[in-house]
PDB file of C-alpha atoms in Angstrom:
ATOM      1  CA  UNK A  16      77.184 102.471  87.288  1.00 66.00           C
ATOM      2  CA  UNK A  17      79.876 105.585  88.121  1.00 79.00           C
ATOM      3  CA  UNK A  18      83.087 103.511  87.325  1.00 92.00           C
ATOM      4  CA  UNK A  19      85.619 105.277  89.161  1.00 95.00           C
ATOM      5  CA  UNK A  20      85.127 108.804  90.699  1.00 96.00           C
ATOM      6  CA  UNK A  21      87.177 111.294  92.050  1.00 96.00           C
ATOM      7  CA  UNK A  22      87.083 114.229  94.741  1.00 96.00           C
ATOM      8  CA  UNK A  23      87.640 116.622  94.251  1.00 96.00           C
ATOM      9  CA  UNK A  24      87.534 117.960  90.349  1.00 94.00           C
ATOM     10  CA  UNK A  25      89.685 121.094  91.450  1.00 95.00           C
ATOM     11  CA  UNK A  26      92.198 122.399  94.528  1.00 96.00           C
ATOM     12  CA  UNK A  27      94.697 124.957  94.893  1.00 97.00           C
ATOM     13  CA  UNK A  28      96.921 124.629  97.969  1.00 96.00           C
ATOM     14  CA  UNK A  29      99.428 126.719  99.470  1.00 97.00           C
ATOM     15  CA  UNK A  30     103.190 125.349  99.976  1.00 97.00           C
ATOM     16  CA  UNK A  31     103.121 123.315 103.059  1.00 96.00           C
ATOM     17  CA  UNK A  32      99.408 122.494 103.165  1.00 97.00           C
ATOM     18  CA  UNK A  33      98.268 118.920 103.209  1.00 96.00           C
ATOM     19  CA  UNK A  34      95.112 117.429 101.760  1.00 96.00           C
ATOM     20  CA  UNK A  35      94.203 113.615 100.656  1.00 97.00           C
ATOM     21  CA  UNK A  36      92.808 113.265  97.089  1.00 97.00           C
ATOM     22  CA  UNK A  37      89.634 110.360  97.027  1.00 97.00           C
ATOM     23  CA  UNK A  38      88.786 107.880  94.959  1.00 97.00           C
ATOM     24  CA  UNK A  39      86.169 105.086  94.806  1.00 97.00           C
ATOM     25  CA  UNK A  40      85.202 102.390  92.109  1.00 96.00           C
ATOM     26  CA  UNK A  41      82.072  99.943  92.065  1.00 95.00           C
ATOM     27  CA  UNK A  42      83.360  97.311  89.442  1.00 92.00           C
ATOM     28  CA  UNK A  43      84.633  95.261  92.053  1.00 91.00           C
ATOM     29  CA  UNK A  44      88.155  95.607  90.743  1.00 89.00           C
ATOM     30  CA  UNK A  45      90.969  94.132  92.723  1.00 88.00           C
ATOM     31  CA  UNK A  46      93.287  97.148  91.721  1.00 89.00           C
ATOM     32  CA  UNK A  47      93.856 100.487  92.090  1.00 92.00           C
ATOM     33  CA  UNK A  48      96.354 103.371  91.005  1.00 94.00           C
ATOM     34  CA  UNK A  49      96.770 106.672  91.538  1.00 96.00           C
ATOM     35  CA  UNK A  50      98.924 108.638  88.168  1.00 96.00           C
ATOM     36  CA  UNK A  51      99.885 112.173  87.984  1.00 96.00           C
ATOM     37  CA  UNK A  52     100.219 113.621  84.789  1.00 94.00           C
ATOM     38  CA  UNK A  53     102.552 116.852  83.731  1.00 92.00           C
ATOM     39  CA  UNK A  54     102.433 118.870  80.447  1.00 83.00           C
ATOM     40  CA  UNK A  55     103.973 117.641  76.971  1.00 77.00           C
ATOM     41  CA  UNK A  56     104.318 113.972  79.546  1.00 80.00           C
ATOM     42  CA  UNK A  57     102.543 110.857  79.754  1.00 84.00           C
ATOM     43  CA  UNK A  58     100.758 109.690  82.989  1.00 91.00           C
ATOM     44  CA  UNK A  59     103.555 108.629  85.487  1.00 92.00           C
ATOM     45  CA  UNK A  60     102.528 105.762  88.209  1.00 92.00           C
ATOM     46  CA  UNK A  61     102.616 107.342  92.172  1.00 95.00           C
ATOM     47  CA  UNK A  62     101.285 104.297  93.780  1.00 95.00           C
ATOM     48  CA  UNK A  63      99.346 101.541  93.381  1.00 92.00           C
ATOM     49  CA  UNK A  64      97.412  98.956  95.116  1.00 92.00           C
ATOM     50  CA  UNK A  65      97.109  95.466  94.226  1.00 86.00           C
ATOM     51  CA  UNK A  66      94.640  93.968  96.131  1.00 85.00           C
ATOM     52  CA  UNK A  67      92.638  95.266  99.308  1.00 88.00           C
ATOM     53  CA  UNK A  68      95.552  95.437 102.193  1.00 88.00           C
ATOM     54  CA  UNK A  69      98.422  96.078 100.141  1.00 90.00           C
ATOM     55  CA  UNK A  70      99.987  98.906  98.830  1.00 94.00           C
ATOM     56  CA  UNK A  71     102.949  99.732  96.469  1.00 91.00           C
ATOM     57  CA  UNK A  72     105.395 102.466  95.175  1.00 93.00           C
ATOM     58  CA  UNK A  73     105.029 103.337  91.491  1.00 90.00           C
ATOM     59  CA  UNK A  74     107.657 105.547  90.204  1.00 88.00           C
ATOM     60  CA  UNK A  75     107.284 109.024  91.645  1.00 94.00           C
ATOM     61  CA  UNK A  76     106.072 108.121  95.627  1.00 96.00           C
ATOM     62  CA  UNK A  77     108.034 110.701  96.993  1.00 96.00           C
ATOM     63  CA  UNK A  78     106.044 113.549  98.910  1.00 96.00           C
ATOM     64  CA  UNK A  79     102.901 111.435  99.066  1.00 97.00           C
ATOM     65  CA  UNK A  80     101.447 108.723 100.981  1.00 97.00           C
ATOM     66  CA  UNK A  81      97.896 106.650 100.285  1.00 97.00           C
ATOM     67  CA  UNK A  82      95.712 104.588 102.330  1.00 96.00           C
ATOM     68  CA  UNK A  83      93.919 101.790 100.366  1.00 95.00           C
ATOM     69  CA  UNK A  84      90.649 101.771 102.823  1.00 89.00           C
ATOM     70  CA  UNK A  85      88.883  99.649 101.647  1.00 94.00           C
ATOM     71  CA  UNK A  86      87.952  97.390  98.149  1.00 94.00           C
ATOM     72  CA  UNK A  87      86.452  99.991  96.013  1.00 96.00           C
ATOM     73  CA  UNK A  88      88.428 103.121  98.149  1.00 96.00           C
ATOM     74  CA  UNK A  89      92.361 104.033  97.606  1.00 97.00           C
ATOM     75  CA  UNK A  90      93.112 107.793  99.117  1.00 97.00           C
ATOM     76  CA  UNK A  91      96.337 109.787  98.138  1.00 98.00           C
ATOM     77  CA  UNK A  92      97.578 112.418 100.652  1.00 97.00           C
ATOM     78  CA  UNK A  93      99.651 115.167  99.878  1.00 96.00           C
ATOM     79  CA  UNK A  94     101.375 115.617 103.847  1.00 92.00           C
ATOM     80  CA  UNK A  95     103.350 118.957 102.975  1.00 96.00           C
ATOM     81  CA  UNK A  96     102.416 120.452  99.293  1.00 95.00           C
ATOM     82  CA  UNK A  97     105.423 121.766  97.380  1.00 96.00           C
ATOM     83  CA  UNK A  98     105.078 123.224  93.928  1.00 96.00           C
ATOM     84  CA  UNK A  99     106.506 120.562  91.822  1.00 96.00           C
ATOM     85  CA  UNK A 100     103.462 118.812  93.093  1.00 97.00           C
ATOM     86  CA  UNK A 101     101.056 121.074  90.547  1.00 97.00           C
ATOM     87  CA  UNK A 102      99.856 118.531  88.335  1.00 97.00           C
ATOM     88  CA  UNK A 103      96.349 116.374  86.843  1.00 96.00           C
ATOM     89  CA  UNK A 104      96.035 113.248  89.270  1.00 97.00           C
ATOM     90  CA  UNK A 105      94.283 110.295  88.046  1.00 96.00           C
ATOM     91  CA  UNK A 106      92.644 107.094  90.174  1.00 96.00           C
ATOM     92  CA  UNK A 107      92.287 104.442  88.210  1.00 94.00           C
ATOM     93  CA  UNK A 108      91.346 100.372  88.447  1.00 92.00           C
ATOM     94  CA  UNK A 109      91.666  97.173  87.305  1.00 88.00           C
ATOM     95  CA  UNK A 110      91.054  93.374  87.698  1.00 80.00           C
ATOM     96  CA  UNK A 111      93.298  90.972  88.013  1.00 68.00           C
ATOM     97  CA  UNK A 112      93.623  87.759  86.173  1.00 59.00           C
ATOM     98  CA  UNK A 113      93.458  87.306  82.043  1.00 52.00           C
ATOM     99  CA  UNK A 114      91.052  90.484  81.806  1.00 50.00           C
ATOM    100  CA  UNK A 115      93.560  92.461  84.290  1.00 54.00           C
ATOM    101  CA  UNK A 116      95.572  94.224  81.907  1.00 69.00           C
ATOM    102  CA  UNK A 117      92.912  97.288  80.965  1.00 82.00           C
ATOM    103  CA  UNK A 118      92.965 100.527  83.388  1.00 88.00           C
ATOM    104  CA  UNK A 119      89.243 102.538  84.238  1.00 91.00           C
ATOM    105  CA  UNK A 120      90.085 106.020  85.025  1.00 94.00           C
ATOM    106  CA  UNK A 121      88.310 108.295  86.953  1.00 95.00           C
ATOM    107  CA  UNK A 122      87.639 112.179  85.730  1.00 93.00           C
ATOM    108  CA  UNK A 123      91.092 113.690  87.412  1.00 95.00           C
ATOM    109  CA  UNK A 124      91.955 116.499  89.977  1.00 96.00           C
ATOM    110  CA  UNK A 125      93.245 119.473  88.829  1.00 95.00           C
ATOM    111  CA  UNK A 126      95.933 120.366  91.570  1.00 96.00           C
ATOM    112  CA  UNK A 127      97.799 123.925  92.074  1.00 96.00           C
ATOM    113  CA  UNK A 128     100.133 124.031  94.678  1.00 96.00           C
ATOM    114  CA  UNK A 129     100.911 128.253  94.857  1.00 95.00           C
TER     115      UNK A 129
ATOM    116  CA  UNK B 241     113.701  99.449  81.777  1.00 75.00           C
ATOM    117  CA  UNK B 242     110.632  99.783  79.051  1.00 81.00           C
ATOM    118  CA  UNK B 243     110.312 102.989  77.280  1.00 91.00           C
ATOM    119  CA  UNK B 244     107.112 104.617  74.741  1.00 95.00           C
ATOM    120  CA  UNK B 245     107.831 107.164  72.478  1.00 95.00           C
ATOM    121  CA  UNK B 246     105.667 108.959  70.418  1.00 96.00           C
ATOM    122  CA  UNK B 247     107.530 110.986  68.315  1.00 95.00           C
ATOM    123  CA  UNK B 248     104.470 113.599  66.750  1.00 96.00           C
ATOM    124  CA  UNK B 249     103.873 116.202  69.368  1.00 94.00           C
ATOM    125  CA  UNK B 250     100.889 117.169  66.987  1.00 96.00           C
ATOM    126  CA  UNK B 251      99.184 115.879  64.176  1.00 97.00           C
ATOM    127  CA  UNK B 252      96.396 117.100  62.136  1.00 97.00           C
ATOM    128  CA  UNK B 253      93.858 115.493  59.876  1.00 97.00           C
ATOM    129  CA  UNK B 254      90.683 116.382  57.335  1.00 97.00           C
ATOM    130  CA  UNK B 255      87.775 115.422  58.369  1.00 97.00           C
ATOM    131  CA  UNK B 256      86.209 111.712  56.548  1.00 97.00           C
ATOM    132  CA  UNK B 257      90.268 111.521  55.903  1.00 97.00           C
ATOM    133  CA  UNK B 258      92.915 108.866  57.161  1.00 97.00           C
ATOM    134  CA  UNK B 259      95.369 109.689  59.677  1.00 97.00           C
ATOM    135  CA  UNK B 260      98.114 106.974  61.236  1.00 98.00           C
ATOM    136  CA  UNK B 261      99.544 108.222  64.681  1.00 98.00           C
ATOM    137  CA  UNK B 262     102.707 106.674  65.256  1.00 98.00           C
ATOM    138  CA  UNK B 263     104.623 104.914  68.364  1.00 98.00           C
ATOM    139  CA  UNK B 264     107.692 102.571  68.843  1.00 98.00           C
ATOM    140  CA  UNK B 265     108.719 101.310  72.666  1.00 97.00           C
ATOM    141  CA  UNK B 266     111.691  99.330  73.966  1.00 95.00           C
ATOM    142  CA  UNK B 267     111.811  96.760  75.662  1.00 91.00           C
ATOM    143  CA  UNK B 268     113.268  93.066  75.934  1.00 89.00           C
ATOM    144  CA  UNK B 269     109.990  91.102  76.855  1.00 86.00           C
ATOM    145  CA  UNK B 270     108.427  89.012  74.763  1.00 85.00           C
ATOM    146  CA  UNK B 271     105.274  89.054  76.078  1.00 85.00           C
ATOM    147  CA  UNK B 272     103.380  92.641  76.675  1.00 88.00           C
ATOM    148  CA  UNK B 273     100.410  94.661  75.862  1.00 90.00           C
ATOM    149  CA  UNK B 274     100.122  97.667  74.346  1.00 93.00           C
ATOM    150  CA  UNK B 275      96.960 100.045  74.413  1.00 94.00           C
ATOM    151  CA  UNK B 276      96.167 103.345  72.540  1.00 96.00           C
ATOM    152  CA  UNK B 277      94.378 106.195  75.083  1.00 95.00           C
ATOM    153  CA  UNK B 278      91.922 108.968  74.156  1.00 96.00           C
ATOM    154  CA  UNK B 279      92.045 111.928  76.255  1.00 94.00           C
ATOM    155  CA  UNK B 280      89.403 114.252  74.809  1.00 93.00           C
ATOM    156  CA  UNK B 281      89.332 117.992  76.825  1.00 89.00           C
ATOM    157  CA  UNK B 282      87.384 116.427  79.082  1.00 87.00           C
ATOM    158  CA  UNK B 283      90.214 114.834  80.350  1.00 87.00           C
ATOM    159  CA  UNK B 284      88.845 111.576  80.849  1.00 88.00           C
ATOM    160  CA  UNK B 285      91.150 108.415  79.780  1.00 91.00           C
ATOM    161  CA  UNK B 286      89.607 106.443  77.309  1.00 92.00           C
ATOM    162  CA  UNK B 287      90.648 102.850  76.030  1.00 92.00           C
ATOM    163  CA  UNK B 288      90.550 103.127  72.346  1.00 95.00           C
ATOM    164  CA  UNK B 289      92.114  99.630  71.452  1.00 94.00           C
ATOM    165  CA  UNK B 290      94.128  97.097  72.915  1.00 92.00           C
ATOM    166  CA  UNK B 291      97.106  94.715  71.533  1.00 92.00           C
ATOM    167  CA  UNK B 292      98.362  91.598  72.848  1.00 89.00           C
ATOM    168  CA  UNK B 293     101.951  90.875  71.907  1.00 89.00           C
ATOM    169  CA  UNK B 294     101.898  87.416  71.359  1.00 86.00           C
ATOM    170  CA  UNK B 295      98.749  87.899  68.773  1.00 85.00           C
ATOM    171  CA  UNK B 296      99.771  88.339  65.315  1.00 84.00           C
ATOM    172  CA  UNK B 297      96.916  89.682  64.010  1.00 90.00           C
ATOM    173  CA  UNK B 298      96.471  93.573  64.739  1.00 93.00           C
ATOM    174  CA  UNK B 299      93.356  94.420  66.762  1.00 92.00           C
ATOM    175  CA  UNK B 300      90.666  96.327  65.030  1.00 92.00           C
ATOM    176  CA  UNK B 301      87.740  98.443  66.971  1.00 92.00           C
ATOM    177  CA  UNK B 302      85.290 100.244  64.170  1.00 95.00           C
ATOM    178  CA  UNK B 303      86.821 103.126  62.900  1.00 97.00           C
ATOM    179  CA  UNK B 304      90.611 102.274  64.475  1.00 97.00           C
ATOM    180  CA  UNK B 305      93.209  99.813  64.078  1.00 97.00           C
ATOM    181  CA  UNK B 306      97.004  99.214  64.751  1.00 97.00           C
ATOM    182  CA  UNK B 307      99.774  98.582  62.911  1.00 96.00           C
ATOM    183  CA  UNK B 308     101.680  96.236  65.417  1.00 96.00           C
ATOM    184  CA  UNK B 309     105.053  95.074  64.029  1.00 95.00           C
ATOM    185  CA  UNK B 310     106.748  93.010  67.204  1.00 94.00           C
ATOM    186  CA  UNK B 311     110.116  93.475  65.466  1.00 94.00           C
ATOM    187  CA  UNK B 312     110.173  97.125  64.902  1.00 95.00           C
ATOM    188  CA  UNK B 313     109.098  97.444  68.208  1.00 96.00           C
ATOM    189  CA  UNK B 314     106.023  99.923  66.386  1.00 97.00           C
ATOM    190  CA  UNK B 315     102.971 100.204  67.284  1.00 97.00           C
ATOM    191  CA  UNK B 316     100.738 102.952  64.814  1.00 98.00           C
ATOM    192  CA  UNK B 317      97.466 103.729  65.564  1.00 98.00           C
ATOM    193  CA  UNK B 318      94.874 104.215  62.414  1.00 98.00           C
ATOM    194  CA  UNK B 319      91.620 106.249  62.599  1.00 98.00           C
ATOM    195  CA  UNK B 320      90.077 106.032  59.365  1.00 97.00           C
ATOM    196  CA  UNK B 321      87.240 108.054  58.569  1.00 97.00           C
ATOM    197  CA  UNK B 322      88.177 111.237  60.878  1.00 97.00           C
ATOM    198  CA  UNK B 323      85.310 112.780  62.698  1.00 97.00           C
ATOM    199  CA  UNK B 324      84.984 115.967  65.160  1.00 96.00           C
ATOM    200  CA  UNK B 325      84.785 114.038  67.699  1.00 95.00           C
ATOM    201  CA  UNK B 326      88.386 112.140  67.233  1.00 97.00           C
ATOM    202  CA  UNK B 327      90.235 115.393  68.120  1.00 97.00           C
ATOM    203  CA  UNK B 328      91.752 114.521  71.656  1.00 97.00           C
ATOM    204  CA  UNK B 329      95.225 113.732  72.870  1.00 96.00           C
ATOM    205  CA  UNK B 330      96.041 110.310  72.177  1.00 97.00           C
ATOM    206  CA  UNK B 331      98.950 108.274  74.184  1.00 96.00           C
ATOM    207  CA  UNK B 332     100.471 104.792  73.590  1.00 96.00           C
ATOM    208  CA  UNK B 333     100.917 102.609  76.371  1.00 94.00           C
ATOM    209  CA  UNK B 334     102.718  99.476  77.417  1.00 92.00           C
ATOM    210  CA  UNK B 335     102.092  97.098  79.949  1.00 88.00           C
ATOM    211  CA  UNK B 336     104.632  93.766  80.649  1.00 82.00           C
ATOM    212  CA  UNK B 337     102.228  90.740  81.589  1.00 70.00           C
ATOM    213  CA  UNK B 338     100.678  88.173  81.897  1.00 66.00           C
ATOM    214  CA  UNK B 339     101.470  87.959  85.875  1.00 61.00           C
ATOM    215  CA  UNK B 340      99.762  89.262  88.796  1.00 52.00           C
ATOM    216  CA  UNK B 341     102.675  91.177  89.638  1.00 60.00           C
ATOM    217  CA  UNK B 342     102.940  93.363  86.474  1.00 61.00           C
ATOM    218  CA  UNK B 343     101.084  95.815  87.141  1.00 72.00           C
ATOM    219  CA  UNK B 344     102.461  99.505  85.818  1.00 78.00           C
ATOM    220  CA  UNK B 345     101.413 101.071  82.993  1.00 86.00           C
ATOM    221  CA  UNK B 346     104.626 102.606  80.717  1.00 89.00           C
ATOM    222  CA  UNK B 347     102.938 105.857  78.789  1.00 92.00           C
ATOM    223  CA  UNK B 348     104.317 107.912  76.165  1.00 94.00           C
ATOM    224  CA  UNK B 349     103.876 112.109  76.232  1.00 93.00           C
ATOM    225  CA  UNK B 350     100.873 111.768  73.746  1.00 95.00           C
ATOM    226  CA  UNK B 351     100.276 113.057  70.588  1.00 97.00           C
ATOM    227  CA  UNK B 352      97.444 115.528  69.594  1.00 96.00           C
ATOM    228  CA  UNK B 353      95.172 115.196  67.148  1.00 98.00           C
ATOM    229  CA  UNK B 354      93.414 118.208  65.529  1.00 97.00           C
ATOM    230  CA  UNK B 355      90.192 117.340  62.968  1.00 97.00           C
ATOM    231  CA  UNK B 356      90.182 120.053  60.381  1.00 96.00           C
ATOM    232  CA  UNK B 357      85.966 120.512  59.412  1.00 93.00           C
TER     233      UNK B 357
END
């Protein structure tokens, strides 16, 4: 049982380069997220999806777009890197319902947008 | 809008020893979660325990427990019996709910935790 993986662990960009961050889950969650996380911050919310077929802003969409694909896939795209954009990005998952309130993370990409 | 704080950038412990991380958030809910994080160097997220607001009692796991006061608004985290392996960043969370539709998580900037051998 993975849990929630990511792909990939590590990526340095150059300004103006795109690339689309993966992640998967096989706990047959409902939910999915995708945080980034700065120094000396907490994890700040980009987007999320609540169920397969919808997605959602979180609190810091701007300068990325995802694609929830499927159930246990939800992709994060970076269209035009800028340097602001250098930070840890989590995927993470969760059901819904009375159980829906804990959050599986994946391992994190390391991003470094030069 | 909900806010965490954790106001220790840093805190630092003996090893076997007792250490109480501290947390207060704001918010005008009455009913919420609230959830301590582990991130060891790995950097993998860890659930370390979980609190629902409307349960008086505070939630235990092993080794940690919370000191939940709904009043105060505080939620302290205690790790009793310190080992090596307790040395991570640590972050408070909140989360409004029940409901389908609350979904985000509301994180503080963490507070380190250094085990002295």
């Amino acid at each position: 049982n993975a849990g929630v993986t990511q792909t990939p662990k590590f990526q340095v960009l150059k300004t103006g380069q795109s690339m689309t961050l993966q992640c998967a889950q096989d706990m047959n969650h409902n939910s999915m997220y995708w945080y980034r996380q700065d120094p000396g911050m907490g994890l700040r919310l980009i987007y999320y999806s609540a169920s397969e077929g919808t997605t959602d802003k979180g609190e810091v969409p701007n300068g990325y777009n995802v694609s929830r694909l499927n159930k246990r896939e939800f992709s994060l795209r970076l269209e035009s890197a800028a340097p602001s954009q250098t930070s840890v990005y989590f995927c993470a998952s969760s059901t819904t319902g009375a159980r829906g309130n804990e959050q599986f993370f994946g391992p994190g990409t390391r991003l470094t947008v030069l | 809008a909900q806010t965490v704080t954790q106001s220790q950038p840093e805190m630092s412990v003996q090893e076997a020893e007792t250490v109480t991380l501290s947390c207060t958030y704001d918010t005008s809910e009455s009913d919420y979660y609230l959830f301590w994080y582990k991130q060891p160097p790995s950097r993998q997220m860890i659930l370390v325990i979980r609190q629902e607001a409307y349960k008086q009692q505070n939630a235990t796991e092993n080794r940690f427990s919370v000191n939940f006061q709904k009043a105060a608004k505080s939620f302290s985290l205690k790790i009793s019996d310190s080992q090596l392996g307790d040395a991570a960043m640590y972050f408070c969370a909140y989360k409004r709910g029940p409901g389908d539709s609350n979904y985000q998580l509301i994180w503080g900037a963490g507070t380190k935790l250094i085990i002295k051998p």
